[in-house]
Coordinates of C-alpha atoms in Angstrom, one line a residue:
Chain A
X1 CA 150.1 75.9 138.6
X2 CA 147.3 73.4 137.7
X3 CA 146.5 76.0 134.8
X4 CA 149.8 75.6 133.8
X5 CA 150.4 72.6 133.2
X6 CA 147.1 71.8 131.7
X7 CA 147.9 74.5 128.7
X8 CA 151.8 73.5 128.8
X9 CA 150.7 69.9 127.7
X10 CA 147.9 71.1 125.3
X11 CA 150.8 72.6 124.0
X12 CA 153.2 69.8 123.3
X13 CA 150.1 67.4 122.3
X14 CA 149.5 69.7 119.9
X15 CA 152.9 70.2 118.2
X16 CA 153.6 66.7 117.0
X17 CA 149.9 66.0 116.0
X18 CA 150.4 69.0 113.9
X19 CA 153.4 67.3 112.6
X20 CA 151.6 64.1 112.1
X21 CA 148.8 65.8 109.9
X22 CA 151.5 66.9 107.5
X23 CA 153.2 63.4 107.3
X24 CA 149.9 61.6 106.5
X25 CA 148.7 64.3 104.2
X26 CA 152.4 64.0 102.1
X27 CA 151.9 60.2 101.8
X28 CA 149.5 59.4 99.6
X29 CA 149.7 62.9 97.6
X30 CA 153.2 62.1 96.7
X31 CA 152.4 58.8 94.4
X32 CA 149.0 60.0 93.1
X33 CA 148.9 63.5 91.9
X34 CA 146.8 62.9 89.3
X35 CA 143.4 64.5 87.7
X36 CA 141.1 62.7 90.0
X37 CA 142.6 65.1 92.9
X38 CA 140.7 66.7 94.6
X39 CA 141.4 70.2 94.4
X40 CA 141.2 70.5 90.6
X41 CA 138.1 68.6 90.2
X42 CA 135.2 70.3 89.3
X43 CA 132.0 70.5 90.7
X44 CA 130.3 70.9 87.5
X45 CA 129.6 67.7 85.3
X46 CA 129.8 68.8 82.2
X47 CA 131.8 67.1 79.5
X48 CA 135.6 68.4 78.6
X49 CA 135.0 69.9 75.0
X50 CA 136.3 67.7 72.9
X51 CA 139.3 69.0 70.9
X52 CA 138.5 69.2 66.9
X53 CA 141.0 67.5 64.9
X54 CA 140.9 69.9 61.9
X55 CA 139.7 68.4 58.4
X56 CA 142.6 68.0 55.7
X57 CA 140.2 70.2 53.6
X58 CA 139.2 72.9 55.7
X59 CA 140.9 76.3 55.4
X60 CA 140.4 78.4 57.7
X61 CA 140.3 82.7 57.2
X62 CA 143.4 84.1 58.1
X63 CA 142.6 87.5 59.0
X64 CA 144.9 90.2 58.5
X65 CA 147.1 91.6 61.7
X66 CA 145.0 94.2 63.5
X67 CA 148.1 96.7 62.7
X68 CA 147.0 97.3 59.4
X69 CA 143.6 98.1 60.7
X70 CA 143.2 101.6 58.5
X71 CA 143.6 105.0 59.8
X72 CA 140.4 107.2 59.6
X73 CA 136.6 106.7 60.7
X74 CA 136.1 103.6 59.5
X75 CA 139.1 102.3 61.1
X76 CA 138.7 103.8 64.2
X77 CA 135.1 102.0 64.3
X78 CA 137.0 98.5 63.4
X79 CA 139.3 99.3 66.5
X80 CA 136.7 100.3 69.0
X81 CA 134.7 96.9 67.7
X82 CA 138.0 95.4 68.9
X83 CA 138.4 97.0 72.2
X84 CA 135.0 96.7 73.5
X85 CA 135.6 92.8 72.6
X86 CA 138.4 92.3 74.5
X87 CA 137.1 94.7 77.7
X88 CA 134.0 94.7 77.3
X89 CA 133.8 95.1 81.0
X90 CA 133.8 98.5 80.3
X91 CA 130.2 98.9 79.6
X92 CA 129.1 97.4 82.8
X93 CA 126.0 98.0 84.4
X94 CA 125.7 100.0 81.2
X95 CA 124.9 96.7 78.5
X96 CA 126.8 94.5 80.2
X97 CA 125.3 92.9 83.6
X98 CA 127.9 90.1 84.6
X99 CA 131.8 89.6 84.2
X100 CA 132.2 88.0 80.8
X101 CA 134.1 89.7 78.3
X102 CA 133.4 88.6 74.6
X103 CA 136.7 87.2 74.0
X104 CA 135.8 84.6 77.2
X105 CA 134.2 82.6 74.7
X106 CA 135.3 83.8 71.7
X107 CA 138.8 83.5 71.9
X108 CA 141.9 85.2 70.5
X109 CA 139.6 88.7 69.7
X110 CA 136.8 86.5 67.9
X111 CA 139.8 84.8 65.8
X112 CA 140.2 81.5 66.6
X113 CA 138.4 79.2 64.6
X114 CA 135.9 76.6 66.4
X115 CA 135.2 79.2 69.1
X116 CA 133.0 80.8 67.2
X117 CA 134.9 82.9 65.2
X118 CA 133.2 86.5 64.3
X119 CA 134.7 86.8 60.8
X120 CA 132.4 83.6 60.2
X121 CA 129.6 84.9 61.7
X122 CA 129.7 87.9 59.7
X123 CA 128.9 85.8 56.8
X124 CA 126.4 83.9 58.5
X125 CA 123.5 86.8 59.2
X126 CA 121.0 88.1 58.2
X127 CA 119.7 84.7 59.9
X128 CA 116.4 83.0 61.1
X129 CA 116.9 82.3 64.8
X130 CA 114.5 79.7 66.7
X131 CA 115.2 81.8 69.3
X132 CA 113.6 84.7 68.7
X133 CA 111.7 83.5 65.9
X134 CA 112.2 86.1 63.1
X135 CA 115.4 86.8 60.7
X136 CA 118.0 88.4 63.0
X137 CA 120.3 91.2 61.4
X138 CA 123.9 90.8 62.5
X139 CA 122.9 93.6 64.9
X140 CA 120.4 91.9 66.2
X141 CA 122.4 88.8 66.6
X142 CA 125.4 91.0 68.9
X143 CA 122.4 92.3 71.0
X144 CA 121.3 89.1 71.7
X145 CA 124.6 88.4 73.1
X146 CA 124.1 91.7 75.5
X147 CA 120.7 90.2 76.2
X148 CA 121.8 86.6 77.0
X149 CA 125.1 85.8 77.4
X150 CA 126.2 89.2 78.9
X151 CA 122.9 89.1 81.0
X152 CA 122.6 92.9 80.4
X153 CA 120.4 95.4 78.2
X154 CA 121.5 95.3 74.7
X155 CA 122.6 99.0 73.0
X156 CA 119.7 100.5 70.4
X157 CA 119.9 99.3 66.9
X158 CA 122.3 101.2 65.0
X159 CA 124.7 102.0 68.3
X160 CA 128.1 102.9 68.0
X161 CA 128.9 99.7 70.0
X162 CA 126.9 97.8 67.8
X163 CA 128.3 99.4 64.8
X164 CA 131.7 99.1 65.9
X165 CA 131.3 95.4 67.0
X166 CA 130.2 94.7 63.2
X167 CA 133.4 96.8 61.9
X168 CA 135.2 94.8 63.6
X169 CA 133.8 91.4 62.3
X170 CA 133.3 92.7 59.1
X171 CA 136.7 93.8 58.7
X172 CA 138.1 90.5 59.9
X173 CA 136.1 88.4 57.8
X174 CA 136.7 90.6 54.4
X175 CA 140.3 90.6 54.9
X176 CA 140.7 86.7 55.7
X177 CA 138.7 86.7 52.1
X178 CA 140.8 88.6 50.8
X179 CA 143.9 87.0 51.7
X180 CA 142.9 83.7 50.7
X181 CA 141.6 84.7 47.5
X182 CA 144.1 87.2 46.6
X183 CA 141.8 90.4 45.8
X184 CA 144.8 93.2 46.2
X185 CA 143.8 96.3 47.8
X186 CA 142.5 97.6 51.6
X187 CA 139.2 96.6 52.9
X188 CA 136.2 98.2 51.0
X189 CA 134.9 100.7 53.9
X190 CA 131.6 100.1 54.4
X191 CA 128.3 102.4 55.7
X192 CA 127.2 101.8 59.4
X193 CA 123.7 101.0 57.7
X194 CA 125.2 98.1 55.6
X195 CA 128.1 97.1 58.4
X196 CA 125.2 96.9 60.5
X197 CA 123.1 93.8 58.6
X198 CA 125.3 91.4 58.0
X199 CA 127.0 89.5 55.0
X200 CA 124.3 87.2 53.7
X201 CA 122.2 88.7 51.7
X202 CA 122.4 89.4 48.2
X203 CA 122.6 93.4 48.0
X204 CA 125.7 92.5 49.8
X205 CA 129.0 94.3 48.0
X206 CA 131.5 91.4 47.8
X207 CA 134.2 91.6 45.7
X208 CA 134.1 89.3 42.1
X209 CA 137.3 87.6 42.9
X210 CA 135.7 86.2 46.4
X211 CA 132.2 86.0 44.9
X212 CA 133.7 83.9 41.7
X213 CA 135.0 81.5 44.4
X214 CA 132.0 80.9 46.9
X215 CA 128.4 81.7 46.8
X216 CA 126.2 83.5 49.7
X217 CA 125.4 79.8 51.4
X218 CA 129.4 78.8 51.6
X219 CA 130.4 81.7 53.2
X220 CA 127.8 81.3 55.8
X221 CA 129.3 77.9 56.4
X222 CA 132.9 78.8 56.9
X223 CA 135.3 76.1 58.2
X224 CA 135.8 76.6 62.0
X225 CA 132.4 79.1 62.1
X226 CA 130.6 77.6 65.1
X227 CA 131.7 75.6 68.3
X228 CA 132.4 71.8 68.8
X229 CA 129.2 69.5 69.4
X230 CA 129.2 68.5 72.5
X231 CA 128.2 65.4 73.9
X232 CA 124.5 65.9 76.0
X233 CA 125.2 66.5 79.8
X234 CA 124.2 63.6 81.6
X235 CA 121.4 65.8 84.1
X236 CA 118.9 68.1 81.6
X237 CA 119.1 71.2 82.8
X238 CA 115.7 72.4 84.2
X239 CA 115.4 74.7 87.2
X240 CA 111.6 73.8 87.6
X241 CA 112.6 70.0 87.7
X242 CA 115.3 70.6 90.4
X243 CA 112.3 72.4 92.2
X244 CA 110.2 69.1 91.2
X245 CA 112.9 67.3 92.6
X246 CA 113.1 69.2 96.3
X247 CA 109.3 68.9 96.3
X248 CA 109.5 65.2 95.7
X249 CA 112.0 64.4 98.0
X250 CA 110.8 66.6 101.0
X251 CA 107.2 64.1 100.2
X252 CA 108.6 61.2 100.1
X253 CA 110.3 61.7 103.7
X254 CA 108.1 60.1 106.3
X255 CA 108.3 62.8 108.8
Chain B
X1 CA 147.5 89.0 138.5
X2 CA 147.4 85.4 138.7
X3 CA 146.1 84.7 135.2
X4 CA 149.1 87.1 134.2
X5 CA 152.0 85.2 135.8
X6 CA 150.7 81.8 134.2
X7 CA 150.6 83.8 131.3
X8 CA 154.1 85.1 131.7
X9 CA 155.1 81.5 132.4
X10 CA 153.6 80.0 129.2
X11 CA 155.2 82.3 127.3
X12 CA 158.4 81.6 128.9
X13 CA 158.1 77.5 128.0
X14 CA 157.3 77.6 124.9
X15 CA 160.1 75.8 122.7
X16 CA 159.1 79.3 120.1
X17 CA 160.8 82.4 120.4
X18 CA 158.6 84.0 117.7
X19 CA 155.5 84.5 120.0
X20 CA 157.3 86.7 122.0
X21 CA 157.9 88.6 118.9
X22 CA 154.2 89.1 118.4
X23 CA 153.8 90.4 122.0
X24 CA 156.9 93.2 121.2
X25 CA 155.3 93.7 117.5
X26 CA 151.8 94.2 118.9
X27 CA 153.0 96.7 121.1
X28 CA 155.2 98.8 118.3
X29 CA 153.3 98.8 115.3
X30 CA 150.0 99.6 114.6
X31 CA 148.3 97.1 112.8
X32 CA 149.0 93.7 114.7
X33 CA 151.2 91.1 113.5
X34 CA 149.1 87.8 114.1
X35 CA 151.1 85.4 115.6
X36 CA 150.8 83.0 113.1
X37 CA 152.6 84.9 110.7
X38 CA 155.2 86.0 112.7
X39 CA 157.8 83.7 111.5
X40 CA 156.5 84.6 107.4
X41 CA 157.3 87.9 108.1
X42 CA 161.4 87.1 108.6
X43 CA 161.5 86.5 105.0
X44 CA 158.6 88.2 103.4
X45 CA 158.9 91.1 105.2
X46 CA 156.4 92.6 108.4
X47 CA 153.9 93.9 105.5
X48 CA 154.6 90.9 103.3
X49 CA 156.2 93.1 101.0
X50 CA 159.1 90.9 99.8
X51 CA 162.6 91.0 100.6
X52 CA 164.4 91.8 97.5
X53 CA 165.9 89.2 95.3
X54 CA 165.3 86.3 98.2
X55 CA 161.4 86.3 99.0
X56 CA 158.6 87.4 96.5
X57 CA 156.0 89.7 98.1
X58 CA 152.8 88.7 99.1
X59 CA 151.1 91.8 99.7
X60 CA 149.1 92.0 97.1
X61 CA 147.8 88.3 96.7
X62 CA 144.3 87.4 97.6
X63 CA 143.9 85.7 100.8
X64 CA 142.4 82.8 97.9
X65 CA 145.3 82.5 96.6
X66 CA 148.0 82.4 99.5
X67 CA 145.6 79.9 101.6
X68 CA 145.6 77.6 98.7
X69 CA 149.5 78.0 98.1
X70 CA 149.8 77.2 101.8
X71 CA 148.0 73.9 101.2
X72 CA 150.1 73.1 97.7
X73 CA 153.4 73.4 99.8
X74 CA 152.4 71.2 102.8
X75 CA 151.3 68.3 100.1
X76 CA 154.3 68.8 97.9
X77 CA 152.4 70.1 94.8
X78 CA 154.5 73.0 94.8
X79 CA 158.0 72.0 95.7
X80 CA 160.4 74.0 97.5
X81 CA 162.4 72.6 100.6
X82 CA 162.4 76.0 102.7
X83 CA 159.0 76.9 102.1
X84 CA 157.6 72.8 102.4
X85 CA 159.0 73.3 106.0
X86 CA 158.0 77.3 106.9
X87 CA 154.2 76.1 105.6
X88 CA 154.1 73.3 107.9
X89 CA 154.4 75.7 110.6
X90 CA 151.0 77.0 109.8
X91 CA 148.1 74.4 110.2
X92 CA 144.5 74.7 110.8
X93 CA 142.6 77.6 111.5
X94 CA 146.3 79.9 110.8
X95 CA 146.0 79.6 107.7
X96 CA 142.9 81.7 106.9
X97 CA 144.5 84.1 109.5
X98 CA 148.1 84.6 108.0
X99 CA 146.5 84.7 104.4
X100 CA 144.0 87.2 105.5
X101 CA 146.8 89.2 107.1
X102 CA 148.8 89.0 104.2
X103 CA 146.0 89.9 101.6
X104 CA 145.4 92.8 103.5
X105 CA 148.7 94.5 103.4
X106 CA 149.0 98.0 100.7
X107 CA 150.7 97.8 97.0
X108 CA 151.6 100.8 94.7
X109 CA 148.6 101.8 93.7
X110 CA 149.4 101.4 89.4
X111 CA 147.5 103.0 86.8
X112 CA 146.0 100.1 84.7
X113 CA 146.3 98.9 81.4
X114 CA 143.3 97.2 80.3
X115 CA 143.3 94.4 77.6
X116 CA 142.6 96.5 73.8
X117 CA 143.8 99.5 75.2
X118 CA 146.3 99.2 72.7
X119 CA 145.6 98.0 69.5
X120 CA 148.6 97.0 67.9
X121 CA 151.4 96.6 70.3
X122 CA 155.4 96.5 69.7
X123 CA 157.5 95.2 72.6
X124 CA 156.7 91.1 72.0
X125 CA 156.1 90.2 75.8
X126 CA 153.7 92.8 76.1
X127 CA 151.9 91.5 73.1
X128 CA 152.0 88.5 74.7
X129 CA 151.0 89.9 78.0
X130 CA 147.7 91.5 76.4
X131 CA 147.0 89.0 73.5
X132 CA 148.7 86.0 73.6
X133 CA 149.6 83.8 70.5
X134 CA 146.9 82.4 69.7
X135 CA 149.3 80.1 66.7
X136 CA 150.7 78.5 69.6
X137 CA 147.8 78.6 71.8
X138 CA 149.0 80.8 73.9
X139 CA 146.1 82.8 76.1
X140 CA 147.1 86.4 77.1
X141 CA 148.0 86.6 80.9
X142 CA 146.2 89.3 81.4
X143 CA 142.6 87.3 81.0
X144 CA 143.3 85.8 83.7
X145 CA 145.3 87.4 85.9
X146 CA 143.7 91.2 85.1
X147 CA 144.5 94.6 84.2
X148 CA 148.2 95.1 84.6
X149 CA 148.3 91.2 85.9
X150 CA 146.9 92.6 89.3
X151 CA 145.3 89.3 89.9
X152 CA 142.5 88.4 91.6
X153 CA 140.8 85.4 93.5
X154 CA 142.8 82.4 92.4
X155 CA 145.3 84.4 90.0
X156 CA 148.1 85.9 91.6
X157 CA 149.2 89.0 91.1
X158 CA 151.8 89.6 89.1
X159 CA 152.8 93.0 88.6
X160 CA 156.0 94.3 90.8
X161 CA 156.5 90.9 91.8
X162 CA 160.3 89.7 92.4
X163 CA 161.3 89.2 88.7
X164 CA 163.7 86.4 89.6
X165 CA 160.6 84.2 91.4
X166 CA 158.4 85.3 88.4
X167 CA 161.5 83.8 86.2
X168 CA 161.2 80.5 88.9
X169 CA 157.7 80.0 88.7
X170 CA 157.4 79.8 85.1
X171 CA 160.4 77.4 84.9
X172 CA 158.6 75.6 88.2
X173 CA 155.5 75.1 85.9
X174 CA 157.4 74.7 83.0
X175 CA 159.3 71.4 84.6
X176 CA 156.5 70.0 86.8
X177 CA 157.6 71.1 89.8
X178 CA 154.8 73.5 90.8
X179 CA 151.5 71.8 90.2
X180 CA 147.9 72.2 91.7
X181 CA 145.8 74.7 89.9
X182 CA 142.8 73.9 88.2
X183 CA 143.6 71.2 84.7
X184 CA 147.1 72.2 85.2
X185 CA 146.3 75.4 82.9
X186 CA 149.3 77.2 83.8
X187 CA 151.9 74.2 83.8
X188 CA 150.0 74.0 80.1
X189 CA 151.1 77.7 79.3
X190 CA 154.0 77.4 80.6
X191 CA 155.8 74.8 78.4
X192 CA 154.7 76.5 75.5
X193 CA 157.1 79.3 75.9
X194 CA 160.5 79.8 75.2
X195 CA 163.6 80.5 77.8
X196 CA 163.4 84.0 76.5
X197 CA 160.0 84.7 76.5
X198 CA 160.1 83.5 80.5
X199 CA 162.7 86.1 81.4
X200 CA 160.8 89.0 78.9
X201 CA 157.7 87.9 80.5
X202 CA 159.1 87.9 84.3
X203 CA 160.8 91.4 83.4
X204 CA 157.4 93.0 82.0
X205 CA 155.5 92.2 84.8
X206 CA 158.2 93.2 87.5
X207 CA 158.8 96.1 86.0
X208 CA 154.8 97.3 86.7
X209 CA 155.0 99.0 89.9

């Protein structure tokens, strides 16, 4: 019986302390449910991105609705550059060696402008990159993104993804041109070999009526091409200095 | 037979009738009811699989997500009077063990419909479901909530879910009353769309089963 009555009063200690926990937990939870909570604070220190009021001036491409994408082999390449931007998952472990899909970052299908729109960066390559240190195709600017931000094993120049992912952009950017500078007609269809370089160069074939409006160094400054500056994170990020810093600290303990 | 009869008589003085269901449940079916959950299961069904137009399923939902929800109802970030009182019933240690239970229970097996399957798409909630309006800065629910809005980790799924608590939640959001996910992205959403984009939404996801 002495078992009993040992558990039988575990059990009613433990019911109203349970009841007790909620009350003090609903207190203070109740007046201040603000962003400083807990549970939606992040770890990471980095800086909201500022939100870009846009400039009275800027006009940003409008690109036509993907359903008048064309019919036919170039339009099926324009669609596939659109698919594998959306879900690019599926060519994991294939090029692809985390979870990011493009349009992660570059939101609304590479539309939106200020998150690094592709129908800007169409416009904006062949380019120098410090990066790599050479002039980077388009191509070679989409396999960096396999490389780096995808953290997999970019497709071979001249790849159907790579082609198709340039269709895409191509076929955004040309149409927002289009629009704005009312040249009538479809999108000129374009060879892989050309859709594959890029937009700023001169053998490029642009259309007079856009051409009459902006030379080869505005369009690779669109409005809205790249993302917001942000402000420096407070902590560089170095992972030989956070190794510096273990090191350091485990000296400086007097053991 | 000692340790049995003190058993027997614990049993018998507890104020909870419910853990004598567990003994009677353990018995019948095959995979165990765990005590804690016993009293979830009277609304959301012995498999969590909803009861109809009164209890959303939670089969289906990560044990992430239904531990966290646990914790949003006892501190009154998601507000709902029968569940502020059933979640207090589960403290401590329970609640990794009735969300594990629960995330561990089958759902229809769907075929899924990944974001860019379709190009251009008709029906407007769908569009919406898979692209979003990006005039109104509206994400697509599907980048976050998956394929189909299966869900995963801290997104709950959403297809085959109860369409009138789909409808709820999105007027919870919409009006404040259901808070505590990370910079209040969905309460952000959610006031963005119109009354009959909730029910066309809350329709197109129920409807994937």
């Amino acid at each position: 019986m002495k078992l009993l009555s040992i558990l039988c009063m575990g059990v009613l200690f433990s019911l109203p302390l349970q009841a007790n926990e909620l009350l003090t937990e609903l207190a203070p939870n109740a007046t201040t449910a603000t962003s400083s909570d807990p549970l939606t604070t992040l770890l990471d220190r980095q800086a909201a991105l500022p939100a870009v009021e846009k400039k009275a001036t800027d006009e940003y491409l409008q690109p036509a609705p993907l359903a008048d994408i064309p019919t036919g082999a170039f339009g099926d390449k324009v669609r596939l550059g659109y698919q594998l931007f959306v879900n690019t998952q599926q060519l994991r472990n294939k090029y692809v060696g985390n979870e990011l899909n493009c349009v992660n970052c570059h939101m609304n299908a590479g539309i939106k402008a200020n998150a690094s729109p592709l129908w800007a960066a169409y416009f904006a390559y062949p380019a120098y990159r410090k990066k790599n240190d050479k002039v980077n195709s388009f191509q070679e600017r989409i396999q960096g993104c396999f490389s780096y931000s995808m953290n997999g094993k970019a497709p071979v120049s001249g790849a159907p993804e790579l082609v198709a992912i340039s269709a895409y952009s191509y076929w955004l950017g040309m149409s927002g041109l289009m629009a704005q500078y009312n040249v009538a007609g479809t999108v000129p269809e374009l060879s892989d070999l050309e859709l594959v370089k890029g937009a700023k160069r001169d053998d490029f074939p642009m259309p007079k009526g856009i051409s009459d409006h902006l030379d080869i160094a505005a369009l690779s400054q669109l409005p809205g091409r790249g993302f917001p500056k942000t402000p420096q994170p407070e902590l560089a990020y170095s992972p030989v200095s956070r190794y510096d810093c273990v090191q350091s600290a485990l000296s400086s303990v007097s053991w | 037979m000692k340790t049995s009869f003190y058993l027997f008589g614990i049993l018998l003085s507890l104020p909870m009738c419910n853990v004598m269901l567990v003994n009677a449940a353990e018995t019948s079916s095959q995979q165990a009811i765990p005590a804690a959950a016993q009293l979830c299961t009277s609304c959301h069904g012995a498999q969590g699989q909803g009861m109809g137009v009164i209890d959303p399923r939670l089969a289906g939902l990560s044990a992430e997500y239904i531990n966290n929800q646990l914790t949003l109802f006892q501190t009154g970030k998601r507000q709902n009077p029968t569940m502020l009182a059933m979640a207090a019933t589960v403290q401590g240690d329970n609640i990794a063990v009735v969300s594990e239970y629960f995330s561990q229970q089958p759902v229809a097996d769907i075929p899924l419909q990944f974001r860019g399957d379709k190009v251009v798409i008709s029906d407007p909630f769908e569009a919406l479901a898979f692209q979003g309006d990006w005039s109104r800065v509206i994400p697509a629910c599907t980048s976050c909530h998956d394929s189909s809005g299966v869900g995963g980790g801290q997104f709950p799924r959403l297809a085959g879910q109860e369409v009138s608590y789909l409808k709820t939640q999105l007027l919870s959001w919409q009006n404040g009353t259901r808070k505590g996910d990370v910079d209040n992205m969905m309460g952000n959403i959610a006031v963005k769309l119109t009354a009959a984009e909730i029910d066309g939404l809350s329709e197109f996801f129920a409807n994937i089963k």
